[in-house]
Amino acid sequence: DIHITQSPSSLSASVGDRLTISCRASQAIGNSLAWYQQKPGEVPKLLIYAATTLQSGDPSRFSGSGSGTDFTLTISSLQPEDVATYFCLKYDSAPQTFGQGTKVEFK
Amino acid sequence: QMQLVQSGAEVKKAGSSVKVSCRLSGGTFTNSAISWVRQAPGQGLEWMGGVVPMLGIVNYGRKFQGRVTIAADEVATTVHMEVTSLTSEDTAVYYCARDMVLRRGSGVLTMKPGDYWGQGTLVTVSS
């Protein structure tokens, strides 16, 4: 099975900061990577799919990049409502696999 | 508006089984697959398995094979998931999620995964 390594596990930042979260696959997965945001007590929400495509309705400060084995989620200017845990998911073929998650907090 | 509606919370004894259902309303299985994802308290997301009803394909995560069964009822647009031989480690919130099929060709499905999620079902396993 393909393994996904997500980093960092947590980070602290200030409003307006630029953040990057990474996911690395143990084998090439093309562009079959998605990113989710999960706020405390809520259901996960799709942000990005096909590595770079922003889900309809999501703010444009979220962007995704990468292909093959290395992928990045970027938040261009952190807002208070972005405090959450972010997960990547590889879905090129079964089994799908989530990254371990990155908890984003304010300094 | 598409919705995934899951069955209610369950409390089970260790060694027993649990069945959780997920009904797709406002949509069809024609362009949908359904995945099951669980989240133990304070932990991350774990993909358990999924079904593509229009193709009759079911896949499971390696650790769940033999203990989890996923089945689709196309008439009722409902997917059921059963977990057997429960232990305390199965205590978690169980989610179903819709994976939209964008394109189908040459045996390959192009998907948009997890664009809709159910509200979650808490399963508590006690010893």
PDB file of C-alpha atoms in Angstrom:
ATOM      1  CA  ASP A   1       0.000   0.000   0.000  1.00  0.00           C
ATOM      2  CA  ILE A   2       1.108   3.580  -0.647  1.00  0.00           C
ATOM      3  CA  HIS A   3       2.026   5.477   2.510  1.00  0.00           C
ATOM      4  CA  ILE A   4       1.398   9.204   3.005  1.00  0.00           C
ATOM      5  CA  THR A   5       3.620  11.350   5.222  1.00  0.00           C
ATOM      6  CA  GLN A   6       2.182  14.740   6.191  1.00  0.00           C
ATOM      7  CA  SER A   7       4.183  17.528   7.839  1.00  0.00           C
ATOM      8  CA  PRO A   8       4.316  19.380  10.106  1.00  0.00           C
ATOM      9  CA  SER A   9       2.011  17.776  12.677  1.00  0.00           C
ATOM     10  CA  SER A  10       1.212  21.214  14.111  1.00  0.00           C
ATOM     11  CA  LEU A  11       2.086  24.838  13.599  1.00  0.00           C
ATOM     12  CA  SER A  12       1.418  28.197  15.220  1.00  0.00           C
ATOM     13  CA  ALA A  13       1.017  31.331  13.154  1.00  0.00           C
ATOM     14  CA  SER A  14      -0.374  34.868  13.195  1.00  0.00           C
ATOM     15  CA  VAL A  15      -3.201  36.439  11.233  1.00  0.00           C
ATOM     16  CA  GLY A  16      -1.942  37.304   7.756  1.00  0.00           C
ATOM     17  CA  ASP A  17       0.880  34.737   7.750  1.00  0.00           C
ATOM     18  CA  ARG A  18       1.541  32.504   4.754  1.00  0.00           C
ATOM     19  CA  LEU A  19       1.440  28.809   5.656  1.00  0.00           C
ATOM     20  CA  THR A  20       2.481  25.678   3.819  1.00  0.00           C
ATOM     21  CA  ILE A  21       1.632  22.078   4.665  1.00  0.00           C
ATOM     22  CA  SER A  22       3.233  19.158   2.850  1.00  0.00           C
ATOM     23  CA  CYS A  23       2.283  15.616   1.957  1.00  0.00           C
ATOM     24  CA  ARG A  24       4.627  13.071   0.466  1.00  0.00           C
ATOM     25  CA  ALA A  25       3.525   9.775  -1.081  1.00  0.00           C
ATOM     26  CA  SER A  26       5.745   6.683  -0.966  1.00  0.00           C
ATOM     27  CA  GLN A  27       4.993   6.110  -4.676  1.00  0.00           C
ATOM     28  CA  ALA A  28       3.814   8.351  -7.498  1.00  0.00           C
ATOM     29  CA  ILE A  29       0.069   9.023  -7.456  1.00  0.00           C
ATOM     30  CA  GLY A  30      -0.247  11.452 -10.369  1.00  0.00           C
ATOM     31  CA  ASN A  31      -2.421  14.343  -9.235  1.00  0.00           C
ATOM     32  CA  SER A  32      -4.840  12.230  -7.156  1.00  0.00           C
ATOM     33  CA  LEU A  33      -4.473  14.168  -3.940  1.00  0.00           C
ATOM     34  CA  ALA A  34      -7.104  16.088  -1.989  1.00  0.00           C
ATOM     35  CA  TRP A  35      -6.962  18.421   1.014  1.00  0.00           C
ATOM     36  CA  TYR A  36      -9.577  18.712   3.777  1.00  0.00           C
ATOM     37  CA  GLN A  37     -10.184  21.147   6.602  1.00  0.00           C
ATOM     38  CA  GLN A  38     -11.734  19.925   9.840  1.00  0.00           C
ATOM     39  CA  LYS A  39     -12.709  22.391  12.544  1.00  0.00           C
ATOM     40  CA  PRO A  40     -13.232  21.095  16.109  1.00  0.00           C
ATOM     41  CA  GLY A  41     -16.496  19.194  16.426  1.00  0.00           C
ATOM     42  CA  GLU A  42     -17.254  19.483  12.712  1.00  0.00           C
ATOM     43  CA  VAL A  43     -17.291  17.226   9.678  1.00  0.00           C
ATOM     44  CA  PRO A  44     -14.287  17.380   7.310  1.00  0.00           C
ATOM     45  CA  LYS A  45     -14.700  19.785   4.408  1.00  0.00           C
ATOM     46  CA  LEU A  46     -13.141  19.374   0.966  1.00  0.00           C
ATOM     47  CA  LEU A  47     -10.813  22.243   0.037  1.00  0.00           C
ATOM     48  CA  ILE A  48      -8.724  21.024  -2.893  1.00  0.00           C
ATOM     49  CA  TYR A  49      -8.908  18.010  -5.225  1.00  0.00           C
ATOM     50  CA  ALA A  50      -6.837  16.842  -8.170  1.00  0.00           C
ATOM     51  CA  ALA A  51      -3.904  18.419  -6.302  1.00  0.00           C
ATOM     52  CA  THR A  52      -4.635  21.967  -7.509  1.00  0.00           C
ATOM     53  CA  THR A  53      -8.399  22.413  -8.065  1.00  0.00           C
ATOM     54  CA  LEU A  54     -10.151  24.596  -5.508  1.00  0.00           C
ATOM     55  CA  GLN A  55     -13.523  23.245  -4.446  1.00  0.00           C
ATOM     56  CA  SER A  56     -16.400  25.548  -5.385  1.00  0.00           C
ATOM     57  CA  GLY A  57     -17.173  28.053  -2.640  1.00  0.00           C
ATOM     58  CA  ASP A  58     -13.828  27.780  -0.868  1.00  0.00           C
ATOM     59  CA  PRO A  59     -11.763  30.955  -0.385  1.00  0.00           C
ATOM     60  CA  SER A  60      -9.067  31.665  -2.932  1.00  0.00           C
ATOM     61  CA  ARG A  61      -6.428  32.079  -0.197  1.00  0.00           C
ATOM     62  CA  PHE A  62      -6.263  28.260  -0.233  1.00  0.00           C
ATOM     63  CA  SER A  63      -4.225  26.717  -3.040  1.00  0.00           C
ATOM     64  CA  GLY A  64      -2.659  23.367  -3.824  1.00  0.00           C
ATOM     65  CA  SER A  65       0.374  22.370  -5.831  1.00  0.00           C
ATOM     66  CA  GLY A  66       2.413  19.323  -6.727  1.00  0.00           C
ATOM     67  CA  SER A  67       2.174  16.039  -8.580  1.00  0.00           C
ATOM     68  CA  GLY A  68       3.743  12.623  -8.444  1.00  0.00           C
ATOM     69  CA  THR A  69       4.939  12.214  -4.851  1.00  0.00           C
ATOM     70  CA  ASP A  70       5.202  15.728  -3.372  1.00  0.00           C
ATOM     71  CA  PHE A  71       2.250  18.003  -2.663  1.00  0.00           C
ATOM     72  CA  THR A  72       1.676  21.276  -0.823  1.00  0.00           C
ATOM     73  CA  LEU A  73      -1.309  23.129   0.604  1.00  0.00           C
ATOM     74  CA  THR A  74      -0.747  26.874   0.914  1.00  0.00           C
ATOM     75  CA  ILE A  75      -2.811  29.376   2.879  1.00  0.00           C
ATOM     76  CA  SER A  76      -1.711  32.723   1.496  1.00  0.00           C
ATOM     77  CA  SER A  77      -2.956  34.887   4.383  1.00  0.00           C
ATOM     78  CA  LEU A  78      -4.136  33.113   7.522  1.00  0.00           C
ATOM     79  CA  GLN A  79      -7.530  34.216   8.832  1.00  0.00           C
ATOM     80  CA  PRO A  80      -9.032  33.551  12.284  1.00  0.00           C
ATOM     81  CA  GLU A  81     -11.563  31.116  10.816  1.00  0.00           C
ATOM     82  CA  ASP A  82      -8.737  28.978   9.397  1.00  0.00           C
ATOM     83  CA  VAL A  83      -7.887  27.498  12.805  1.00  0.00           C
ATOM     84  CA  ALA A  84      -8.465  23.810  12.116  1.00  0.00           C
ATOM     85  CA  THR A  85      -6.763  20.515  11.377  1.00  0.00           C
ATOM     86  CA  TYR A  86      -5.875  19.884   7.753  1.00  0.00           C
ATOM     87  CA  PHE A  87      -5.630  16.431   6.179  1.00  0.00           C
ATOM     88  CA  CYS A  88      -4.425  15.259   2.789  1.00  0.00           C
ATOM     89  CA  LEU A  89      -5.881  12.183   1.081  1.00  0.00           C
ATOM     90  CA  LYS A  90      -4.447  10.110  -1.739  1.00  0.00           C
ATOM     91  CA  TYR A  91      -7.185   8.570  -3.895  1.00  0.00           C
ATOM     92  CA  ASP A  92      -5.562   7.320  -7.099  1.00  0.00           C
ATOM     93  CA  SER A  93      -6.607   3.760  -6.308  1.00  0.00           C
ATOM     94  CA  ALA A  94      -7.847   1.705  -3.387  1.00  0.00           C
ATOM     95  CA  PRO A  95      -7.005   1.853  -0.578  1.00  0.00           C
ATOM     96  CA  GLN A  96      -7.380   5.586  -0.133  1.00  0.00           C
ATOM     97  CA  THR A  97      -5.005   6.891   2.540  1.00  0.00           C
ATOM     98  CA  PHE A  98      -5.122  10.008   4.713  1.00  0.00           C
ATOM     99  CA  GLY A  99      -2.135  11.917   5.973  1.00  0.00           C
ATOM    100  CA  GLN A 100      -1.673  12.194   9.740  1.00  0.00           C
ATOM    101  CA  GLY A 101      -3.059  15.750   9.913  1.00  0.00           C
ATOM    102  CA  THR A 102      -1.676  19.222  10.630  1.00  0.00           C
ATOM    103  CA  LYS A 103      -3.180  21.249  13.464  1.00  0.00           C
ATOM    104  CA  VAL A 104      -3.067  24.990  12.770  1.00  0.00           C
ATOM    105  CA  GLU A 105      -3.279  27.311  15.779  1.00  0.00           C
ATOM    106  CA  PHE A 106      -2.722  31.000  16.448  1.00  0.00           C
ATOM    107  CA  LYS A 107       0.374  32.196  18.290  1.00  0.00           C
TER     108      LYS A 107
ATOM    109  CA  GLN B   1     -29.374  19.854  -2.233  1.00  0.00           C
ATOM    110  CA  MET B   2     -27.486  16.619  -1.803  1.00  0.00           C
ATOM    111  CA  GLN B   3     -27.254  15.178   1.691  1.00  0.00           C
ATOM    112  CA  LEU B   4     -25.873  12.073   3.318  1.00  0.00           C
ATOM    113  CA  VAL B   5     -27.943  11.038   6.334  1.00  0.00           C
ATOM    114  CA  GLN B   6     -26.478   8.477   8.701  1.00  0.00           C
ATOM    115  CA  SER B   7     -28.112   6.276  11.312  1.00  0.00           C
ATOM    116  CA  GLY B   8     -27.929   7.147  14.989  1.00  0.00           C
ATOM    117  CA  ALA B   9     -25.359   6.567  17.705  1.00  0.00           C
ATOM    118  CA  GLU B  10     -24.713   3.030  18.906  1.00  0.00           C
ATOM    119  CA  VAL B  11     -23.383   1.539  22.128  1.00  0.00           C
ATOM    120  CA  LYS B  12     -22.096  -2.001  21.731  1.00  0.00           C
ATOM    121  CA  LYS B  13     -20.412  -4.677  23.796  1.00  0.00           C
ATOM    122  CA  ALA B  14     -16.958  -5.920  22.878  1.00  0.00           C
ATOM    123  CA  GLY B  15     -17.210  -8.929  20.574  1.00  0.00           C
ATOM    124  CA  SER B  16     -20.494  -7.861  19.029  1.00  0.00           C
ATOM    125  CA  SER B  17     -21.219  -6.245  15.653  1.00  0.00           C
ATOM    126  CA  VAL B  18     -22.553  -2.892  14.551  1.00  0.00           C
ATOM    127  CA  LYS B  19     -24.265  -1.826  11.338  1.00  0.00           C
ATOM    128  CA  VAL B  20     -24.289   1.812  10.257  1.00  0.00           C
ATOM    129  CA  SER B  21     -26.337   3.112   7.346  1.00  0.00           C
ATOM    130  CA  CYS B  22     -25.902   6.108   5.067  1.00  0.00           C
ATOM    131  CA  ARG B  23     -28.732   7.379   2.847  1.00  0.00           C
ATOM    132  CA  LEU B  24     -28.006   9.579  -0.147  1.00  0.00           C
ATOM    133  CA  SER B  25     -30.774  12.117  -0.684  1.00  0.00           C
ATOM    134  CA  GLY B  26     -30.965  14.652  -3.496  1.00  0.00           C
ATOM    135  CA  GLY B  27     -28.651  12.556  -5.644  1.00  0.00           C
ATOM    136  CA  THR B  28     -28.192   9.203  -7.302  1.00  0.00           C
ATOM    137  CA  PHE B  29     -25.630   6.440  -7.353  1.00  0.00           C
ATOM    138  CA  THR B  30     -25.181   6.981 -11.094  1.00  0.00           C
ATOM    139  CA  ASN B  31     -22.241   9.302 -10.552  1.00  0.00           C
ATOM    140  CA  SER B  32     -21.410   8.509  -6.938  1.00  0.00           C
ATOM    141  CA  ALA B  33     -19.232   6.213  -4.916  1.00  0.00           C
ATOM    142  CA  ILE B  34     -19.466   6.058  -1.132  1.00  0.00           C
ATOM    143  CA  SER B  35     -16.484   5.818   1.203  1.00  0.00           C
ATOM    144  CA  TRP B  36     -16.475   5.070   4.921  1.00  0.00           C
ATOM    145  CA  VAL B  37     -14.032   6.971   7.126  1.00  0.00           C
ATOM    146  CA  ARG B  38     -13.629   6.739  10.880  1.00  0.00           C
ATOM    147  CA  GLN B  39     -12.098   9.017  13.485  1.00  0.00           C
ATOM    148  CA  ALA B  40     -11.185   7.761  16.947  1.00  0.00           C
ATOM    149  CA  PRO B  41     -11.343  10.333  19.779  1.00  0.00           C
ATOM    150  CA  GLY B  42      -8.650  12.963  19.299  1.00  0.00           C
ATOM    151  CA  GLN B  43      -7.187  11.102  16.331  1.00  0.00           C
ATOM    152  CA  GLY B  44      -6.952  11.526  12.564  1.00  0.00           C
ATOM    153  CA  LEU B  45      -9.070  10.236   9.706  1.00  0.00           C
ATOM    154  CA  GLU B  46      -8.878   6.602   8.632  1.00  0.00           C
ATOM    155  CA  TRP B  47     -10.299   5.292   5.333  1.00  0.00           C
ATOM    156  CA  MET B  48     -12.057   1.974   5.898  1.00  0.00           C
ATOM    157  CA  GLY B  49     -13.421   1.099   2.501  1.00  0.00           C
ATOM    158  CA  GLY B  50     -15.780   2.144  -0.235  1.00  0.00           C
ATOM    159  CA  VAL B  51     -18.324   1.027  -2.796  1.00  0.00           C
ATOM    160  CA  VAL B  52     -18.994   2.056  -6.383  1.00  0.00           C
ATOM    161  CA  PRO B  53     -22.640   0.981  -6.754  1.00  0.00           C
ATOM    162  CA  MET B  54     -22.873   1.473 -10.521  1.00  0.00           C
ATOM    163  CA  LEU B  55     -19.993  -0.941 -11.047  1.00  0.00           C
ATOM    164  CA  GLY B  56     -20.653  -3.288  -8.132  1.00  0.00           C
ATOM    165  CA  ILE B  57     -17.108  -2.730  -6.853  1.00  0.00           C
ATOM    166  CA  VAL B  58     -16.262  -2.797  -3.145  1.00  0.00           C
ATOM    167  CA  ASN B  59     -12.793  -2.127  -1.723  1.00  0.00           C
ATOM    168  CA  TYR B  60     -11.505  -2.315   1.838  1.00  0.00           C
ATOM    169  CA  GLY B  61      -8.522  -0.976   3.693  1.00  0.00           C
ATOM    170  CA  ARG B  62      -6.058  -3.726   4.538  1.00  0.00           C
ATOM    171  CA  LYS B  63      -6.673  -3.656   8.289  1.00  0.00           C
ATOM    172  CA  PHE B  64     -10.440  -3.911   7.796  1.00  0.00           C
ATOM    173  CA  GLN B  65     -10.587  -6.767   5.306  1.00  0.00           C
ATOM    174  CA  GLY B  66     -12.507  -9.705   6.730  1.00  0.00           C
ATOM    175  CA  ARG B  67     -14.074  -7.670   9.535  1.00  0.00           C
ATOM    176  CA  VAL B  68     -15.943  -4.967   7.636  1.00  0.00           C
ATOM    177  CA  THR B  69     -18.676  -5.433   5.039  1.00  0.00           C
ATOM    178  CA  ILE B  70     -19.973  -2.615   2.859  1.00  0.00           C
ATOM    179  CA  ALA B  71     -23.068  -3.064   0.720  1.00  0.00           C
ATOM    180  CA  ALA B  72     -25.188  -0.728  -1.388  1.00  0.00           C
ATOM    181  CA  ASP B  73     -28.967  -0.792  -1.767  1.00  0.00           C
ATOM    182  CA  GLU B  74     -29.442   1.083  -5.026  1.00  0.00           C
ATOM    183  CA  VAL B  75     -33.231   1.197  -4.763  1.00  0.00           C
ATOM    184  CA  ALA B  76     -33.056   2.936  -1.388  1.00  0.00           C
ATOM    185  CA  THR B  77     -29.858   4.869  -2.330  1.00  0.00           C
ATOM    186  CA  THR B  78     -28.457   3.641   0.965  1.00  0.00           C
ATOM    187  CA  VAL B  79     -25.103   2.123   1.837  1.00  0.00           C
ATOM    188  CA  HIS B  80     -24.668  -0.093   4.870  1.00  0.00           C
ATOM    189  CA  MET B  81     -21.438  -0.838   6.688  1.00  0.00           C
ATOM    190  CA  GLU B  82     -21.087  -3.616   9.224  1.00  0.00           C
ATOM    191  CA  VAL B  83     -18.137  -4.066  11.564  1.00  0.00           C
ATOM    192  CA  THR B  84     -17.828  -7.375  13.425  1.00  0.00           C
ATOM    193  CA  SER B  85     -15.775  -8.526  16.434  1.00  0.00           C
ATOM    194  CA  LEU B  86     -15.792  -5.056  17.977  1.00  0.00           C
ATOM    195  CA  THR B  87     -13.124  -4.004  20.472  1.00  0.00           C
ATOM    196  CA  SER B  88     -12.630  -0.785  22.432  1.00  0.00           C
ATOM    197  CA  GLU B  89     -10.298   0.364  19.647  1.00  0.00           C
ATOM    198  CA  ASP B  90     -13.322   0.573  17.354  1.00  0.00           C
ATOM    199  CA  THR B  91     -14.802   3.380  19.467  1.00  0.00           C
ATOM    200  CA  ALA B  92     -14.958   6.236  16.962  1.00  0.00           C
ATOM    201  CA  VAL B  93     -17.118   8.526  14.886  1.00  0.00           C
ATOM    202  CA  TYR B  94     -17.895   6.799  11.603  1.00  0.00           C
ATOM    203  CA  TYR B  95     -18.502   8.974   8.539  1.00  0.00           C
ATOM    204  CA  CYS B  96     -19.749   8.179   5.084  1.00  0.00           C
ATOM    205  CA  ALA B  97     -18.587  10.442   2.267  1.00  0.00           C
ATOM    206  CA  ARG B  98     -19.646  10.821  -1.352  1.00  0.00           C
ATOM    207  CA  ASP B  99     -16.942  10.473  -3.987  1.00  0.00           C
ATOM    208  CA  MET B 100     -18.201  12.058  -7.174  1.00  0.00           C
ATOM    209  CA  VAL B 101     -17.366  10.176 -10.374  1.00  0.00           C
ATOM    210  CA  LEU B 102     -16.224  12.847 -12.830  1.00  0.00           C
ATOM    211  CA  ARG B 103     -15.261  10.588 -15.719  1.00  0.00           C
ATOM    212  CA  ARG B 104     -15.204   6.897 -16.468  1.00  0.00           C
ATOM    213  CA  GLY B 105     -13.025   5.313 -19.120  1.00  0.00           C
ATOM    214  CA  SER B 106     -10.825   2.301 -19.823  1.00  0.00           C
ATOM    215  CA  GLY B 107     -11.515   0.823 -16.398  1.00  0.00           C
ATOM    216  CA  VAL B 108     -10.369   3.998 -14.655  1.00  0.00           C
ATOM    217  CA  LEU B 109     -12.594   6.310 -12.648  1.00  0.00           C
ATOM    218  CA  THR B 110     -11.676   9.968 -12.242  1.00  0.00           C
ATOM    219  CA  MET B 111     -13.083  11.093  -8.916  1.00  0.00           C
ATOM    220  CA  LYS B 112     -13.659  14.104  -6.739  1.00  0.00           C
ATOM    221  CA  PRO B 113     -13.443  12.494  -3.302  1.00  0.00           C
ATOM    222  CA  GLY B 114     -15.409  13.459  -0.220  1.00  0.00           C
ATOM    223  CA  ASP B 115     -17.375  16.415  -1.584  1.00  0.00           C
ATOM    224  CA  TYR B 116     -20.301  15.575   0.710  1.00  0.00           C
ATOM    225  CA  TRP B 117     -20.126  13.979   4.143  1.00  0.00           C
ATOM    226  CA  GLY B 118     -22.671  12.456   6.484  1.00  0.00           C
ATOM    227  CA  GLN B 119     -23.125  13.913   9.947  1.00  0.00           C
ATOM    228  CA  GLY B 120     -21.176  11.082  11.562  1.00  0.00           C
ATOM    229  CA  THR B 121     -22.273   8.183  13.768  1.00  0.00           C
ATOM    230  CA  LEU B 122     -20.653   7.700  17.166  1.00  0.00           C
ATOM    231  CA  VAL B 123     -20.035   4.048  17.947  1.00  0.00           C
ATOM    232  CA  THR B 124     -19.003   3.346  21.524  1.00  0.00           C
ATOM    233  CA  VAL B 125     -17.685  -0.096  22.383  1.00  0.00           C
ATOM    234  CA  SER B 126     -17.684  -1.082  26.025  1.00  0.00           C
ATOM    235  CA  SER B 127     -16.134  -4.108  27.640  1.00  0.00           C
TER     236      SER B 127
END
